[in-house]
mmCIF file of C-alpha atoms in Angstrom:
data_model
loop_
_atom_site.group_PDB
_atom_site.id
_atom_site.type_symbol
_atom_site.label_atom_id
_atom_site.label_comp_id
_atom_site.label_asym_id
_atom_site.label_seq_id
_atom_site.Cartn_x
_atom_site.Cartn_y
_atom_site.Cartn_z
ATOM 1 C CA MET T 148 0.062 -0.180 -0.086
ATOM 2 C CA GLY T 149 3.232 2.151 0.196
ATOM 3 C CA LEU T 150 1.942 4.297 3.417
ATOM 4 C CA THR T 151 5.038 4.784 6.308
ATOM 5 C CA VAL T 152 5.032 6.214 9.375
ATOM 6 C CA VAL T 153 7.769 7.488 11.211
ATOM 7 C CA SER T 154 8.135 8.426 14.998
ATOM 8 C CA GLY T 155 9.544 11.832 16.294
ATOM 9 C CA THR T 156 12.936 9.960 16.761
ATOM 10 C CA GLY T 157 13.042 9.287 13.191
ATOM 11 C CA HIS T 158 12.292 6.046 13.196
ATOM 12 C CA THR T 159 9.994 4.578 10.496
ATOM 13 C CA TRP T 160 7.924 1.582 10.320
ATOM 14 C CA ARG T 161 6.169 -0.028 6.588
ATOM 15 C CA LEU T 162 2.567 -0.629 7.092
ATOM 16 C CA THR T 163 0.997 -2.969 5.444
ATOM 17 C CA GLU T 164 -3.015 -4.328 5.322
ATOM 18 C CA GLN T 165 -5.466 -2.332 6.833
ATOM 19 C CA ILE T 166 -6.458 -4.920 9.553
ATOM 20 C CA GLY T 167 -9.166 -3.154 11.304
ATOM 21 C CA SER T 168 -11.141 0.155 11.896
ATOM 22 C CA GLY T 169 -13.241 2.135 14.078
ATOM 23 C CA SER T 170 -15.480 5.161 14.921
ATOM 24 C CA GLU T 171 -12.298 7.354 15.062
ATOM 25 C CA GLY T 172 -8.966 5.243 13.537
ATOM 26 C CA PHE T 173 -7.792 2.786 11.641
ATOM 27 C CA VAL T 174 -4.905 0.148 12.295
ATOM 28 C CA TYR T 175 -2.281 -1.098 9.897
ATOM 29 C CA GLY T 176 0.018 -4.493 9.827
ATOM 30 C CA VAL T 177 3.390 -3.074 10.555
ATOM 31 C CA ASP T 178 6.750 -4.871 8.076
ATOM 32 C CA ASP T 179 8.302 -5.599 11.561
ATOM 33 C CA ALA T 180 9.851 -8.605 12.844
ATOM 34 C CA ARG T 181 8.027 -7.742 15.936
ATOM 35 C CA PRO T 182 3.966 -8.339 16.524
ATOM 36 C CA LEU T 183 3.277 -4.706 15.680
ATOM 37 C CA VAL T 184 0.568 -3.393 14.230
ATOM 38 C CA ALA T 185 0.140 0.843 13.676
ATOM 39 C CA LYS T 186 -3.090 2.798 14.749
ATOM 40 C CA LEU T 187 -3.836 6.022 12.858
ATOM 41 C CA VAL T 188 -6.376 8.309 13.737
ATOM 42 C CA PRO T 189 -6.899 10.944 10.522
ATOM 43 C CA ASP T 190 -9.797 13.122 12.027
ATOM 44 C CA PRO T 191 -9.363 13.600 16.186
ATOM 45 C CA PRO T 192 -12.087 16.450 17.260
ATOM 46 C CA ASP T 193 -8.587 18.133 19.159
ATOM 47 C CA PRO T 194 -5.209 17.169 17.300
ATOM 48 C CA GLU T 195 -2.916 18.951 19.255
ATOM 49 C CA ALA T 196 -4.695 17.542 21.989
ATOM 50 C CA TYR T 197 -4.555 13.665 20.567
ATOM 51 C CA ARG T 198 -0.984 14.002 19.991
ATOM 52 C CA ARG T 199 -0.400 15.041 23.563
ATOM 53 C CA ARG T 200 -2.445 12.091 24.644
ATOM 54 C CA VAL T 201 -0.867 9.387 23.360
ATOM 55 C CA ALA T 202 2.757 10.880 24.255
ATOM 56 C CA ARG T 203 1.233 10.901 28.116
ATOM 57 C CA LEU T 204 0.325 7.077 27.308
ATOM 58 C CA VAL T 205 3.444 6.354 25.966
ATOM 59 C CA ARG T 206 5.317 7.896 28.851
ATOM 60 C CA GLN T 207 2.784 6.305 31.384
ATOM 61 C CA ARG T 208 3.874 2.716 30.199
ATOM 62 C CA ARG T 209 7.030 3.119 32.526
ATOM 63 C CA GLU T 210 5.201 4.121 35.442
ATOM 64 C CA PRO T 211 4.759 1.706 38.399
ATOM 65 C CA ARG T 212 1.103 1.857 37.590
ATOM 66 C CA THR T 213 1.314 1.105 34.538
ATOM 67 C CA VAL T 214 3.894 -1.446 35.069
ATOM 68 C CA GLY T 215 2.174 -4.459 36.562
ATOM 69 C CA LEU T 216 -1.043 -3.581 34.044
ATOM 70 C CA LEU T 217 1.664 -4.715 30.972
ATOM 71 C CA SER T 218 3.347 -7.522 33.124
ATOM 72 C CA GLY T 219 2.297 -11.429 31.913
ATOM 73 C CA THR T 220 2.303 -13.538 29.510
ATOM 74 C CA PRO T 221 0.745 -12.871 26.919
ATOM 75 C CA VAL T 222 0.347 -9.253 27.606
ATOM 76 C CA ARG T 223 -3.453 -7.889 28.330
ATOM 77 C CA LEU T 224 -3.419 -4.457 27.220
ATOM 78 C CA ALA T 225 -1.900 -3.338 23.876
ATOM 79 C CA TRP T 226 -0.497 0.062 24.986
ATOM 80 C CA PRO T 227 0.790 2.588 23.053
ATOM 81 C CA LEU T 228 4.502 2.089 22.305
ATOM 82 C CA VAL T 229 5.637 5.048 20.676
ATOM 83 C CA PRO T 230 3.724 7.704 18.957
ATOM 84 C CA VAL T 231 3.768 8.109 14.759
ATOM 85 C CA HIS T 232 2.267 10.502 12.182
ATOM 86 C CA ALA T 233 2.140 9.162 8.438
ATOM 87 C CA ALA T 234 4.932 10.500 6.618
ATOM 88 C CA HIS T 235 5.319 13.632 4.319
ATOM 89 C CA ARG T 236 1.959 14.592 5.941
ATOM 90 C CA THR T 237 2.402 18.085 7.769
ATOM 91 C CA GLY T 238 0.399 21.017 9.001
ATOM 92 C CA ALA T 239 -3.063 20.463 8.808
ATOM 93 C CA ASP T 240 -2.968 17.455 6.684
ATOM 94 C CA ARG T 241 -0.573 15.724 9.338
ATOM 95 C CA VAL T 242 -2.139 12.217 10.297
ATOM 96 C CA ASP T 243 -1.099 11.170 14.020
ATOM 97 C CA GLY T 244 -1.496 7.526 15.975
ATOM 98 C CA TYR T 245 0.911 5.460 17.620
ATOM 99 C CA VAL T 246 2.804 1.616 17.245
ATOM 100 C CA MET T 247 1.029 -0.944 19.378
ATOM 101 C CA THR T 248 1.359 -5.090 20.216
ATOM 102 C CA ASP T 249 -0.211 -6.983 17.810
ATOM 103 C CA MET T 250 -3.012 -8.643 19.612
ATOM 104 C CA ARG T 251 -3.619 -11.067 16.736
ATOM 105 C CA HIS T 252 -0.715 -13.283 17.562
ATOM 106 C CA ALA T 253 -2.085 -14.169 21.199
ATOM 107 C CA TYR T 254 -5.399 -13.789 20.831
ATOM 108 C CA GLN T 255 -9.146 -13.731 18.529
ATOM 109 C CA PRO T 256 -11.588 -11.114 18.182
ATOM 110 C CA PHE T 257 -13.705 -11.244 21.112
ATOM 111 C CA ASN T 258 -17.028 -11.856 19.263
ATOM 112 C CA HIS T 259 -15.772 -14.994 18.098
ATOM 113 C CA LEU T 260 -17.064 -16.000 21.535
ATOM 114 C CA LEU T 261 -19.857 -14.646 21.375
ATOM 115 C CA THR T 262 -21.483 -15.898 18.491
ATOM 116 C CA PRO T 263 -22.619 -19.664 17.988
ATOM 117 C CA SER T 264 -21.479 -19.880 14.362
ATOM 118 C CA ALA T 265 -18.325 -17.956 14.863
ATOM 119 C CA ARG T 266 -17.600 -19.970 17.883
ATOM 120 C CA ARG T 267 -17.856 -23.366 16.297
ATOM 121 C CA THR T 268 -15.578 -21.983 13.125
ATOM 122 C CA PHE T 269 -12.781 -20.457 15.455
ATOM 123 C CA LEU T 270 -13.093 -21.686 19.404
ATOM 124 C CA PRO T 271 -14.620 -25.422 18.627
ATOM 125 C CA ARG T 272 -13.478 -26.437 21.522
ATOM 126 C CA ALA T 273 -15.531 -23.652 24.018
ATOM 127 C CA THR T 274 -17.663 -24.629 26.187
ATOM 128 C CA TRP T 275 -19.989 -22.470 29.169
ATOM 129 C CA ALA T 276 -16.380 -22.892 31.157
ATOM 130 C CA THR T 277 -14.875 -21.117 28.771
ATOM 131 C CA ALA T 278 -17.830 -18.106 29.019
ATOM 132 C CA LEU T 279 -17.314 -18.451 32.418
ATOM 133 C CA ARG T 280 -13.252 -17.954 32.709
ATOM 134 C CA ALA T 281 -13.367 -14.842 30.116
ATOM 135 C CA GLY T 282 -15.590 -12.988 32.254
ATOM 136 C CA LEU T 283 -13.820 -13.568 34.864
ATOM 137 C CA ALA T 284 -10.292 -12.729 33.049
ATOM 138 C CA LEU T 285 -12.481 -9.372 32.126
ATOM 139 C CA ALA T 286 -13.646 -8.641 35.348
ATOM 140 C CA ARG T 287 -9.858 -8.613 36.667
ATOM 141 C CA LEU T 288 -8.629 -6.444 34.005
ATOM 142 C CA LEU T 289 -10.642 -3.923 34.882
ATOM 143 C CA ALA T 290 -11.109 -4.094 38.360
ATOM 144 C CA ASP T 291 -7.041 -3.877 37.613
ATOM 145 C CA LEU T 292 -7.749 -0.762 35.687
ATOM 146 C CA HIS T 293 -9.884 0.872 38.053
ATOM 147 C CA ALA T 294 -7.515 0.103 40.801
ATOM 148 C CA GLU T 295 -4.733 2.635 39.264
ATOM 149 C CA GLY T 296 -6.883 5.356 37.829
ATOM 150 C CA TYR T 297 -7.819 4.413 34.146
ATOM 151 C CA VAL T 298 -11.644 4.491 32.855
ATOM 152 C CA VAL T 299 -12.329 2.970 29.567
ATOM 153 C CA GLY T 300 -14.987 4.346 28.854
ATOM 154 C CA ASP T 301 -15.854 2.323 25.725
ATOM 155 C CA LEU T 302 -15.546 -1.158 26.702
ATOM 156 C CA LYS T 303 -16.973 -3.355 24.378
ATOM 157 C CA PRO T 304 -16.341 -6.405 22.542
ATOM 158 C CA ASP T 305 -14.678 -4.365 19.352
ATOM 159 C CA ASN T 306 -11.882 -3.180 21.720
ATOM 160 C CA LEU T 307 -11.456 -7.071 23.497
ATOM 161 C CA TRP T 308 -9.598 -9.997 22.198
ATOM 162 C CA VAL T 309 -9.647 -13.548 23.989
ATOM 163 C CA ASP T 310 -7.853 -16.620 23.372
ATOM 164 C CA ASP T 311 -8.948 -20.381 23.602
ATOM 165 C CA THR T 312 -9.074 -20.797 27.123
ATOM 166 C CA GLY T 313 -10.494 -17.518 28.105
ATOM 167 C CA ARG T 314 -7.909 -15.150 28.407
ATOM 168 C CA VAL T 315 -8.941 -12.039 27.572
ATOM 169 C CA GLY T 316 -6.986 -8.716 26.177
ATOM 170 C CA MET T 317 -7.983 -5.260 25.257
ATOM 171 C CA ALA T 318 -7.259 -2.793 22.355
ATOM 172 C CA ASP T 319 -8.399 0.893 22.215
ATOM 173 C CA VAL T 320 -5.868 2.812 24.975
ATOM 174 C CA ASP T 321 -5.935 6.139 23.699
ATOM 175 C CA SER T 322 -10.065 6.583 24.494
ATOM 176 C CA TRP T 323 -9.339 6.077 27.882
ATOM 177 C CA GLN T 324 -9.982 8.262 30.906
ATOM 178 C CA PHE T 325 -6.790 9.427 32.911
ATOM 179 C CA THR T 326 -4.915 11.517 34.839
ATOM 180 C CA ASP T 327 -0.998 12.753 34.231
ATOM 181 C CA GLY T 328 -0.134 14.938 36.949
ATOM 182 C CA ARG T 329 -2.576 17.865 37.085
ATOM 183 C CA GLU T 330 -3.986 16.798 33.709
ATOM 184 C CA VAL T 331 -7.357 15.082 32.889
ATOM 185 C CA PHE T 332 -7.622 13.921 29.952
ATOM 186 C CA PRO T 333 -11.311 12.824 29.228
ATOM 187 C CA GLY T 334 -12.952 9.714 28.196
ATOM 188 C CA ARG T 335 -14.040 10.852 24.396
ATOM 189 C CA MET T 336 -16.441 7.084 23.203
ATOM 190 C CA ARG T 337 -19.683 6.056 23.852
ATOM 191 C CA THR T 338 -21.025 2.689 21.987
ATOM 192 C CA PRO T 339 -24.679 1.697 22.013
ATOM 193 C CA GLY T 340 -25.847 -1.313 23.759
ATOM 194 C CA TYR T 341 -23.081 -0.995 26.004
ATOM 195 C CA THR T 342 -23.568 2.628 27.513
ATOM 196 C CA ALA T 343 -24.740 2.659 31.269
ATOM 197 C CA PRO T 344 -28.736 4.994 31.201
ATOM 198 C CA GLU T 345 -26.621 7.660 33.326
ATOM 199 C CA ARG T 346 -24.202 8.465 29.923
ATOM 200 C CA ILE T 347 -27.447 7.846 27.371
ATOM 201 C CA GLY T 348 -28.464 11.226 26.407
ATOM 202 C CA ALA T 349 -25.979 13.029 28.305
ATOM 203 C CA PRO T 350 -24.199 16.171 26.492
ATOM 204 C CA ALA T 351 -21.510 15.066 24.497
ATOM 205 C CA GLY T 352 -18.013 15.018 26.651
ATOM 206 C CA THR T 353 -19.955 14.106 29.829
ATOM 207 C CA PRO T 354 -16.883 12.081 31.294
ATOM 208 C CA PRO T 355 -17.560 8.534 32.432
ATOM 209 C CA ASP T 356 -16.622 7.180 35.135
ATOM 210 C CA THR T 357 -15.833 3.306 36.502
ATOM 211 C CA ALA T 358 -19.848 2.945 37.359
ATOM 212 C CA SER T 359 -20.236 3.346 34.125
ATOM 213 C CA ASP T 360 -17.470 0.743 32.857
ATOM 214 C CA ASP T 361 -19.081 -1.630 35.295
ATOM 215 C CA PHE T 362 -22.068 -1.347 33.401
ATOM 216 C CA ALA T 363 -20.849 -2.322 30.366
ATOM 217 C CA LEU T 364 -19.011 -5.079 31.768
ATOM 218 C CA ALA T 365 -22.028 -6.772 33.027
ATOM 219 C CA VAL T 366 -23.175 -6.350 29.408
ATOM 220 C CA LEU T 367 -20.265 -8.654 28.098
ATOM 221 C CA ALA T 368 -20.715 -11.060 30.903
ATOM 222 C CA HIS T 369 -24.679 -11.693 29.995
ATOM 223 C CA GLN T 370 -23.472 -11.798 26.617
ATOM 224 C CA LEU T 371 -20.725 -14.442 27.617
ATOM 225 C CA LEU T 372 -22.676 -16.415 29.827
ATOM 226 C CA MET T 373 -26.187 -16.194 27.713
ATOM 227 C CA ALA T 374 -24.228 -17.390 24.375
ATOM 228 C CA GLY T 375 -24.316 -14.172 22.847
ATOM 229 C CA LEU T 376 -27.681 -12.769 24.319
ATOM 230 C CA HIS T 377 -28.158 -9.270 24.784
ATOM 231 C CA PRO T 378 -29.342 -8.628 28.163
ATOM 232 C CA PHE T 379 -31.737 -5.317 26.612
ATOM 233 C CA ALA T 380 -32.370 -7.483 23.561
ATOM 234 C CA GLY T 381 -36.478 -8.382 22.939
ATOM 235 C CA HIS T 382 -39.249 -6.579 21.973
ATOM 236 C CA PRO T 383 -41.053 -4.131 24.354
ATOM 237 C CA ALA T 384 -43.587 -6.657 25.671
ATOM 238 C CA ASP T 385 -46.427 -4.076 25.382
ATOM 239 C CA GLY T 386 -46.735 -4.316 21.829
ATOM 240 C CA GLY T 387 -44.746 -1.181 21.118
ATOM 241 C CA ASP T 388 -41.962 -1.007 18.574
ATOM 242 C CA TYR T 389 -38.086 -1.983 19.349
ATOM 243 C CA LEU T 390 -36.077 0.569 18.735
ATOM 244 C CA SER T 391 -32.572 -0.569 19.726
ATOM 245 C CA TYR T 392 -30.934 -1.740 23.109
ATOM 246 C CA ASP T 393 -30.591 1.850 24.500
ATOM 247 C CA ASP T 394 -34.150 2.601 24.326
ATOM 248 C CA ASN T 395 -34.506 -0.575 26.003
ATOM 249 C CA VAL T 396 -32.008 0.283 28.575
ATOM 250 C CA LEU T 397 -33.898 3.502 29.395
ATOM 251 C CA HIS T 398 -36.977 1.933 29.501
ATOM 252 C CA GLY T 399 -35.695 -1.177 31.999
ATOM 253 C CA ARG T 400 -36.676 -3.610 29.562
ATOM 254 C CA CYS T 401 -34.636 -6.226 30.449
ATOM 255 C CA ARG T 402 -35.645 -10.221 30.796
ATOM 256 C CA ILE T 403 -33.482 -10.974 33.725
ATOM 257 C CA VAL T 404 -34.602 -8.104 35.952
ATOM 258 C CA ASP T 405 -38.632 -8.287 34.425
ATOM 259 C CA ARG T 406 -39.356 -11.071 32.516
ATOM 260 C CA THR T 407 -42.329 -9.875 31.412
ATOM 261 C CA SER T 408 -40.954 -6.869 29.799
ATOM 262 C CA VAL T 409 -39.518 -8.274 26.391
ATOM 263 C CA LEU T 410 -40.388 -10.937 23.479
ATOM 264 C CA LEU T 411 -37.533 -13.218 22.666
ATOM 265 C CA PRO T 412 -37.106 -15.742 20.489
ATOM 266 C CA ARG T 413 -38.070 -19.529 21.143
ATOM 267 C CA THR T 414 -34.284 -20.164 20.430
ATOM 268 C CA ALA T 415 -32.740 -17.900 22.978
ATOM 269 C CA PRO T 416 -30.976 -19.534 26.532
ATOM 270 C CA PRO T 417 -32.900 -20.248 28.814
ATOM 271 C CA ALA T 418 -33.462 -17.412 31.793
ATOM 272 C CA ASP T 419 -32.862 -20.291 34.537
ATOM 273 C CA LEU T 420 -29.563 -21.293 33.249
ATOM 274 C CA LEU T 421 -27.249 -19.001 35.406
ATOM 275 C CA PRO T 422 -26.467 -19.331 39.112
ATOM 276 C CA ARG T 423 -28.477 -17.752 41.705
ATOM 277 C CA ARG T 424 -25.484 -15.504 42.698
ATOM 278 C CA LEU T 425 -24.611 -14.313 39.311
ATOM 279 C CA ALA T 426 -28.233 -13.647 38.614
ATOM 280 C CA GLU T 427 -28.825 -11.529 41.534
ATOM 281 C CA LEU T 428 -25.414 -9.285 40.355
ATOM 282 C CA PHE T 429 -27.100 -8.782 36.506
ATOM 283 C CA ARG T 430 -30.306 -8.008 38.502
ATOM 284 C CA THR T 431 -28.885 -5.647 40.293
ATOM 285 C CA ALA T 432 -26.682 -4.433 37.483
ATOM 286 C CA PHE T 433 -29.516 -3.623 34.960
ATOM 287 C CA GLY T 434 -32.003 -2.177 37.577
ATOM 288 C CA ASN T 435 -30.099 -0.260 40.240
ATOM 289 C CA ALA T 436 -27.936 2.363 39.292
ATOM 290 C CA CYS T 437 -27.246 3.854 43.064
ATOM 291 C CA ARG T 438 -25.794 0.442 43.569
ATOM 292 C CA ARG T 439 -24.074 -1.604 40.671
ATOM 293 C CA PRO T 440 -21.978 -4.543 40.895
ATOM 294 C CA THR T 441 -17.879 -3.388 40.996
ATOM 295 C CA ALA T 442 -15.477 -5.167 38.275
ATOM 296 C CA ALA T 443 -14.020 -7.031 41.715
ATOM 297 C CA GLU T 444 -17.341 -7.913 42.907
ATOM 298 C CA TRP T 445 -18.189 -9.400 39.319
ATOM 299 C CA ALA T 446 -14.510 -11.376 39.379
ATOM 300 C CA GLN T 447 -15.398 -12.983 43.280
ATOM 301 C CA ALA T 448 -18.153 -14.104 41.909
ATOM 302 C CA LEU T 449 -17.737 -15.130 39.111
ATOM 303 C CA ALA T 450 -14.142 -17.432 40.550
ATOM 304 C CA ALA T 451 -16.533 -19.017 42.836
ATOM 305 C CA GLU T 452 -18.690 -20.475 39.588
ATOM 306 C CA LEU T 453 -15.135 -22.030 39.153
ATOM 307 C CA THR T 454 -14.172 -23.800 41.496
ATOM 308 C CA PRO T 455 -14.496 -27.511 41.609
ATOM 309 C CA GLY T 456 -18.055 -29.358 41.736
ATOM 310 C CA ARG T 457 -19.607 -25.943 40.281
ATOM 311 C CA LEU T 458 -19.872 -26.886 37.386
ATOM 312 C CA ARG T 459 -21.581 -30.053 35.671
ATOM 313 C CA VAL T 460 -21.014 -32.106 32.603
ATOM 314 C CA CYS T 461 -24.716 -33.077 30.502
ATOM 315 C CA ALA T 462 -24.747 -36.918 30.280
ATOM 316 C CA VAL T 463 -25.661 -36.876 26.710
ATOM 317 C CA ASN T 464 -23.275 -33.949 25.149
ATOM 318 C CA ALA T 465 -19.563 -33.276 26.822
ATOM 319 C CA ARG T 466 -19.581 -29.970 25.447
ATOM 320 C CA HIS T 467 -22.376 -28.741 27.655
ATOM 321 C CA LEU T 468 -21.682 -27.503 30.622
ATOM 322 C CA HIS T 469 -23.754 -26.048 33.268
ATOM 323 C CA THR T 470 -23.616 -24.809 37.026
ATOM 324 C CA VAL T 471 -24.655 -27.542 39.487
ATOM 325 C CA GLU T 472 -27.720 -25.673 41.043
ATOM 326 C CA ARG T 473 -30.197 -26.815 37.901
ATOM 327 C CA PRO T 474 -31.396 -30.392 37.839
ATOM 328 C CA TRP T 475 -31.229 -30.530 33.710
ATOM 329 C CA CYS T 476 -28.918 -29.300 31.153
ATOM 330 C CA PRO T 477 -30.247 -25.860 29.626
ATOM 331 C CA TRP T 478 -28.071 -26.139 26.659
ATOM 332 C CA CYS T 479 -30.145 -29.401 25.769
ATOM 333 C CA ASP T 480 -33.350 -27.653 26.433
ATOM 334 C CA GLN T 481 -32.866 -24.782 23.742
ATOM 335 C CA ALA T 482 -30.919 -27.671 20.982
ATOM 336 C CA GLU T 483 -34.504 -29.303 21.420
ATOM 337 C CA ARG T 484 -36.169 -25.516 20.194
ATOM 338 C CA ASP T 485 -33.881 -26.156 16.995
ATOM 339 C CA ALA T 486 -30.705 -24.136 18.460
ATOM 340 C CA ASP T 487 -27.782 -25.681 20.047
ATOM 341 C CA SER T 488 -24.878 -22.694 21.062
ATOM 342 C CA TYR T 489 -22.078 -25.464 22.188
ATOM 343 C CA PRO T 490 -23.249 -28.210 19.895
ATOM 344 C CA GLY T 491 -20.078 -31.355 19.721
ATOM 345 C CA PRO T 492 -20.286 -34.919 19.520
ATOM 346 C CA PRO T 493 -21.983 -37.165 21.925
ATOM 347 C CA ARG T 494 -20.135 -38.757 25.095
ATOM 348 C CA GLU T 495 -19.168 -42.350 23.963
ATOM 349 C CA ASP T 496 -20.592 -43.899 27.197
ATOM 350 C CA ALA T 497 -23.763 -42.038 26.858
#
């Protein structure tokens, strides 16, 4: 493609194919021996503020609060490594961005675990236990970020990664809210379906907080454990038109809070497949904005469901795992309605 980026010290990288895009920027492969990609943001609202934001994130990579977040293998965060700009572009025509770790070398897109067809193709060994582990990994990562003063602000599947064991990584660090000294870099983004009710319709520039992150975490945890089903999916049961997830959020239309509020297809996973403690956390997260469970509370509850003896393997299909609190397999119930979120060969002794 012939596009080259250059750092402030004059180091250049040749970009290869475009591998992703979002509401603000584009991600390209980098011709380098290391697993790297580059994100370029052609038209930020304030180019100078964006350059300062990226520079501060690069600097914070060496600070104690961030060093701990970046420890371990595989790395959990695609942190900005060095600011760059498109070569031969200057002044008002300049396009800025940064080089970061290529998460593809260790992970797959998070949506592969949420979508049954993609899960069967890309994560064929995934079970409900994998979904529980991914929820736990995400909750722990978010709790760690909050403990160090970072707010994601736009937590959604598109900036998340997952592997076949349930480990989770996160990208799009440049949209986070954080402080550097006395300067506050506010969160700038929000995504329909993952926006807390108090932020829906709020004026542009209204900053996120840890509670709004916790709402998005609960949505993602629900999708993980309900085979991709969004907690605010469904047509209004009162006969009104379905408008959007956000409209359902604002009107409290959520099956786990009020089963009579929405209509869902017969193929949706059974509402009672969740263990009691997780179901109660979901009801609190979606029905009580004044006391939303924190990421740390989610991590504790999800870890408890992964302790020995808490999961049962279906007697008919070894791919079907479920909580011991349920006397029969919810995935077999779903399969009888012409859907199977975790299909697989039956047990040999069945």
